[in-house]
Short mmCIF file of C-alpha atoms in Angstrom, two decimals:
data_model
loop_
_atom_site.label_atom_id
_atom_site.label_comp_id
_atom_site.label_asym_id
_atom_site.label_seq_id
_atom_site.Cartn_x
_atom_site.Cartn_y
_atom_site.Cartn_z
CA THR A 1 92.03 122.16 167.40
CA GLN A 2 91.27 120.03 170.64
CA LEU A 3 90.92 116.45 169.41
CA LEU A 4 88.47 114.19 171.19
CA GLU A 5 88.51 110.58 170.09
CA GLN A 6 85.70 108.14 170.65
CA SER A 7 85.77 104.57 170.89
CA PRO A 8 84.48 102.47 169.62
CA GLN A 9 83.28 104.23 166.45
CA PHE A 10 80.55 101.58 166.03
CA LEU A 11 78.75 99.10 168.56
CA SER A 12 76.07 96.78 167.95
CA ILE A 13 74.89 94.74 170.83
CA GLN A 14 71.88 92.57 171.95
CA GLU A 15 69.30 93.91 174.40
CA GLY A 16 70.00 93.31 177.84
CA GLU A 17 73.78 93.69 177.51
CA ASN A 18 75.97 96.18 179.27
CA LEU A 19 78.51 98.42 177.24
CA THR A 20 81.18 101.29 177.77
CA VAL A 21 82.00 103.94 175.36
CA TYR A 22 85.08 106.12 175.86
CA CYS A 23 85.82 109.96 175.16
CA ASN A 24 89.59 110.46 175.19
CA SER A 25 91.74 113.80 174.72
CA SER A 26 95.35 114.90 175.44
CA SER A 27 93.72 118.42 176.20
CA VAL A 28 92.27 119.40 179.83
CA PHE A 29 88.68 120.79 179.62
CA SER A 30 86.88 122.78 182.00
CA SER A 31 83.74 120.39 181.64
CA LEU A 32 82.51 117.47 179.21
CA GLN A 33 79.18 117.16 177.84
CA TRP A 34 77.46 113.79 176.55
CA TYR A 35 74.90 114.18 173.67
CA ARG A 36 72.76 111.74 172.14
CA GLN A 37 71.67 112.18 168.38
CA GLU A 38 68.90 110.35 166.47
CA PRO A 39 68.75 110.23 162.71
CA GLY A 40 67.49 113.53 161.23
CA GLU A 41 67.45 115.53 164.44
CA GLY A 42 69.86 117.57 166.32
CA PRO A 43 72.06 116.25 169.43
CA VAL A 44 70.22 116.51 172.79
CA LEU A 45 72.23 117.06 175.95
CA LEU A 46 72.37 114.13 178.30
CA VAL A 47 74.66 115.46 181.11
CA THR A 48 77.50 117.60 182.12
CA VAL A 49 80.38 116.53 184.23
CA VAL A 50 82.60 119.32 185.70
CA THR A 51 84.84 118.23 188.58
CA GLY A 52 87.48 115.49 187.91
CA GLY A 53 86.53 112.15 189.17
CA GLU A 54 82.90 112.94 189.09
CA VAL A 55 80.33 110.30 188.28
CA LYS A 56 76.73 111.19 187.26
CA LYS A 57 74.06 108.61 186.81
CA LEU A 58 70.97 109.01 184.63
CA LYS A 59 68.66 105.95 185.12
CA ARG A 60 70.70 103.25 183.32
CA LEU A 61 73.42 105.52 182.17
CA THR A 62 76.73 106.22 184.16
CA PHE A 63 79.00 108.88 183.13
CA GLN A 64 82.67 109.27 184.58
CA PHE A 65 84.96 112.33 184.12
CA GLY A 66 88.39 111.45 184.44
CA ASP A 67 90.48 112.63 187.51
CA ALA A 68 92.70 114.85 185.06
CA ARG A 69 89.67 115.94 183.04
CA LYS A 70 90.98 114.85 180.08
CA ASP A 71 88.67 111.74 179.37
CA SER A 72 85.16 110.28 180.27
CA SER A 73 83.20 107.38 179.74
CA LEU A 74 79.80 106.59 179.65
CA HIS A 75 78.33 103.18 180.63
CA ILE A 76 74.98 101.64 179.79
CA THR A 77 73.50 99.04 181.73
CA ALA A 78 71.03 96.31 180.41
CA ALA A 79 70.80 98.15 176.99
CA GLN A 80 67.36 98.74 175.30
CA PRO A 81 66.39 99.46 171.57
CA GLY A 82 65.74 103.16 172.68
CA ASP A 83 69.40 103.21 173.48
CA THR A 84 70.11 103.06 169.77
CA GLY A 85 71.87 106.40 168.50
CA LEU A 86 75.09 108.29 167.74
CA TYR A 87 76.59 109.28 171.23
CA LEU A 88 78.93 112.37 171.06
CA CYS A 89 81.14 113.91 173.61
CA ALA A 90 82.04 117.44 173.60
CA GLY A 91 84.74 119.20 175.91
CA GLN A 92 84.61 122.70 176.98
CA THR A 93 87.58 124.92 177.19
CA GLY A 94 86.04 128.28 177.75
CA ALA A 95 82.94 130.49 177.40
CA ASN A 96 80.73 128.63 174.96
CA ASN A 97 83.46 126.93 173.31
CA LEU A 98 82.61 123.04 172.67
CA PHE A 99 84.86 120.71 170.88
CA PHE A 100 82.96 117.60 169.78
CA GLY A 101 84.17 113.88 169.32
CA THR A 102 83.48 111.92 166.20
CA GLY A 103 80.73 109.91 167.93
CA THR A 104 80.22 106.22 168.74
CA ARG A 105 77.18 104.93 166.71
CA LEU A 106 75.29 102.32 168.99
CA THR A 107 72.67 99.84 167.77
CA VAL A 108 70.58 97.72 170.44
CA ILE A 109 69.20 94.74 168.85
CA PRO A 110 66.05 93.50 170.39
CA ASN B 1 57.83 127.19 173.29
CA ALA B 2 59.29 126.17 170.04
CA GLY B 3 62.91 125.88 171.07
CA VAL B 4 65.38 126.18 168.17
CA THR B 5 63.84 126.38 164.41
CA GLN B 6 65.88 125.76 161.31
CA THR B 7 64.65 126.49 157.66
CA PRO B 8 64.93 124.94 155.32
CA LYS B 9 65.08 121.24 156.38
CA PHE B 10 66.90 120.40 152.95
CA GLN B 11 68.48 122.54 150.22
CA VAL B 12 70.08 121.75 147.04
CA LEU B 13 72.58 124.62 145.76
CA LYS B 14 74.87 124.67 142.57
CA THR B 15 78.28 125.74 142.80
CA GLY B 16 78.67 129.32 142.86
CA GLN B 17 74.97 130.23 144.30
CA SER B 18 74.39 131.74 147.58
CA MET B 19 71.80 131.41 150.24
CA THR B 20 70.92 131.76 153.89
CA LEU B 21 69.94 129.21 156.64
CA GLN B 22 67.68 130.79 159.01
CA CYS B 23 67.97 129.94 162.70
CA ALA B 24 65.57 131.16 165.41
CA GLN B 25 64.99 130.60 169.02
CA ASP B 26 62.60 131.69 171.75
CA MET B 27 64.29 130.88 174.80
CA ASN B 28 65.81 134.26 175.32
CA HIS B 29 69.54 132.74 175.13
CA GLU B 30 72.32 134.99 174.58
CA TYR B 31 74.58 132.52 173.22
CA MET B 32 74.00 130.91 169.57
CA SER B 33 76.10 128.84 167.37
CA TRP B 34 76.36 127.46 164.01
CA TYR B 35 77.94 123.87 163.41
CA ARG B 36 78.48 121.58 160.53
CA GLN B 37 78.56 117.99 160.74
CA ASP B 38 80.24 115.55 158.34
CA PRO B 39 80.74 112.01 158.35
CA GLY B 40 83.68 110.67 160.55
CA MET B 41 84.59 114.56 161.70
CA GLY B 42 81.74 115.16 164.45
CA LEU B 43 80.44 118.67 164.94
CA ARG B 44 82.84 121.71 164.05
CA LEU B 45 81.93 125.30 165.36
CA ILE B 46 81.38 127.87 162.29
CA HIS B 47 80.59 131.04 163.81
CA TYR B 48 79.02 131.88 167.13
CA SER B 49 77.53 134.98 168.77
CA VAL B 50 77.47 135.87 172.44
CA GLY B 51 74.71 138.49 172.06
CA ALA B 52 72.89 140.61 169.60
CA GLY B 53 75.47 142.74 167.80
CA ILE B 54 78.51 140.35 168.53
CA THR B 55 79.80 137.46 166.43
CA ASP B 56 83.04 135.67 166.21
CA GLN B 57 84.76 133.01 164.27
CA GLY B 58 84.89 129.46 165.12
CA GLU B 59 86.89 126.65 163.81
CA VAL B 60 85.81 126.57 160.39
CA PRO B 61 84.31 129.71 159.19
CA ASN B 62 85.83 130.32 155.64
CA GLY B 63 83.04 130.71 153.19
CA TYR B 64 80.24 131.63 155.83
CA ASN B 65 78.96 134.86 157.28
CA VAL B 66 76.75 135.56 160.12
CA SER B 67 75.00 138.51 161.56
CA ARG B 68 73.05 138.97 164.83
CA SER B 69 70.79 141.84 164.65
CA THR B 70 68.45 140.43 167.51
CA THR B 71 68.50 137.79 170.28
CA GLU B 72 66.23 135.46 168.55
CA ASP B 73 67.81 134.93 165.13
CA PHE B 74 71.22 134.24 163.64
CA PRO B 75 71.40 133.57 160.25
CA LEU B 76 74.15 131.79 158.15
CA ARG B 77 74.92 132.92 155.03
CA LEU B 78 76.90 130.96 152.19
CA LEU B 79 78.55 133.46 150.02
CA SER B 80 79.41 131.25 147.04
CA ALA B 81 78.65 127.59 147.58
CA ALA B 82 81.10 125.07 147.01
CA PRO B 83 80.97 121.16 146.91
CA SER B 84 82.98 121.07 150.14
CA GLN B 85 80.19 122.69 151.99
CA THR B 86 77.89 119.94 151.35
CA SER B 87 77.08 118.85 154.99
CA VAL B 88 74.52 118.95 157.64
CA TYR B 89 74.21 122.49 159.50
CA PHE B 90 72.95 122.82 163.03
CA CYS B 91 72.08 125.76 164.75
CA ALA B 92 72.17 125.97 168.59
CA SER B 93 71.39 128.47 171.30
CA SER B 94 72.72 128.15 174.84
CA TYR B 95 72.84 129.68 178.23
CA GLN B 96 75.28 129.67 181.15
CA ALA B 97 74.39 127.09 183.84
CA GLY B 98 76.87 127.61 186.58
CA GLU B 99 80.42 126.75 185.30
CA THR B 100 78.80 125.43 181.96
CA TYR B 101 76.84 126.04 178.90
CA GLU B 102 73.93 123.96 178.25
CA GLN B 103 73.14 123.85 174.37
CA TYR B 104 70.00 123.35 172.43
CA PHE B 105 70.33 122.37 169.05
CA GLY B 106 67.82 122.74 166.09
CA PRO B 107 66.74 119.90 163.84
CA GLY B 108 69.42 120.78 161.15
CA THR B 109 69.52 121.77 157.48
CA ARG B 110 70.87 119.18 155.03
CA LEU B 111 72.69 120.98 151.94
CA THR B 112 73.89 119.27 148.89
CA VAL B 113 76.27 121.38 146.55
CA THR B 114 76.58 120.25 143.06
#
């Protein structure tokens, strides 16, 4: 089993604050994906990072893949209530083989 | 284009009963997967398929069967339900995008086994 640990498990912040969540593993992944899941729905893919050290930006969200391709971070600038949800990272090791982290549950308070 | 659809949305079973969770996709994706999501454990892969007629086991396959007779459908069968199978089940379809696979998830089936 490829273990992916996410931290923090829970995060509650005020609107406008910045935050970073982390996804760490001892395993090397060929790529890493971030998903956001809202209550009662399935996860929705936000981004895929493939190259060690890669940084991708999606509006106020910045994703980084570690140089060794074992870890990743998600930084949100000026968080908004619409950012509330469960953020999941998932590491890919082979064809269609994804291992999910346990998630960070983010609440942004207006 | 409905994406990935799952039925039913909710289900309550008694221990020992069997049932089939339905999953369909209309995106012509080759790959389909079933996951279960439990509190504090993330999503775990049950079974997956790389194309019609081909299935394989994931991380937690015991107690579940799958078949893939068409590209569109990928049903998950619980043979004899147990309380440990109480969970939220997600079906996903995916396609290869360069070096990675982009997955699209259905809305889930919340199953309770009493």
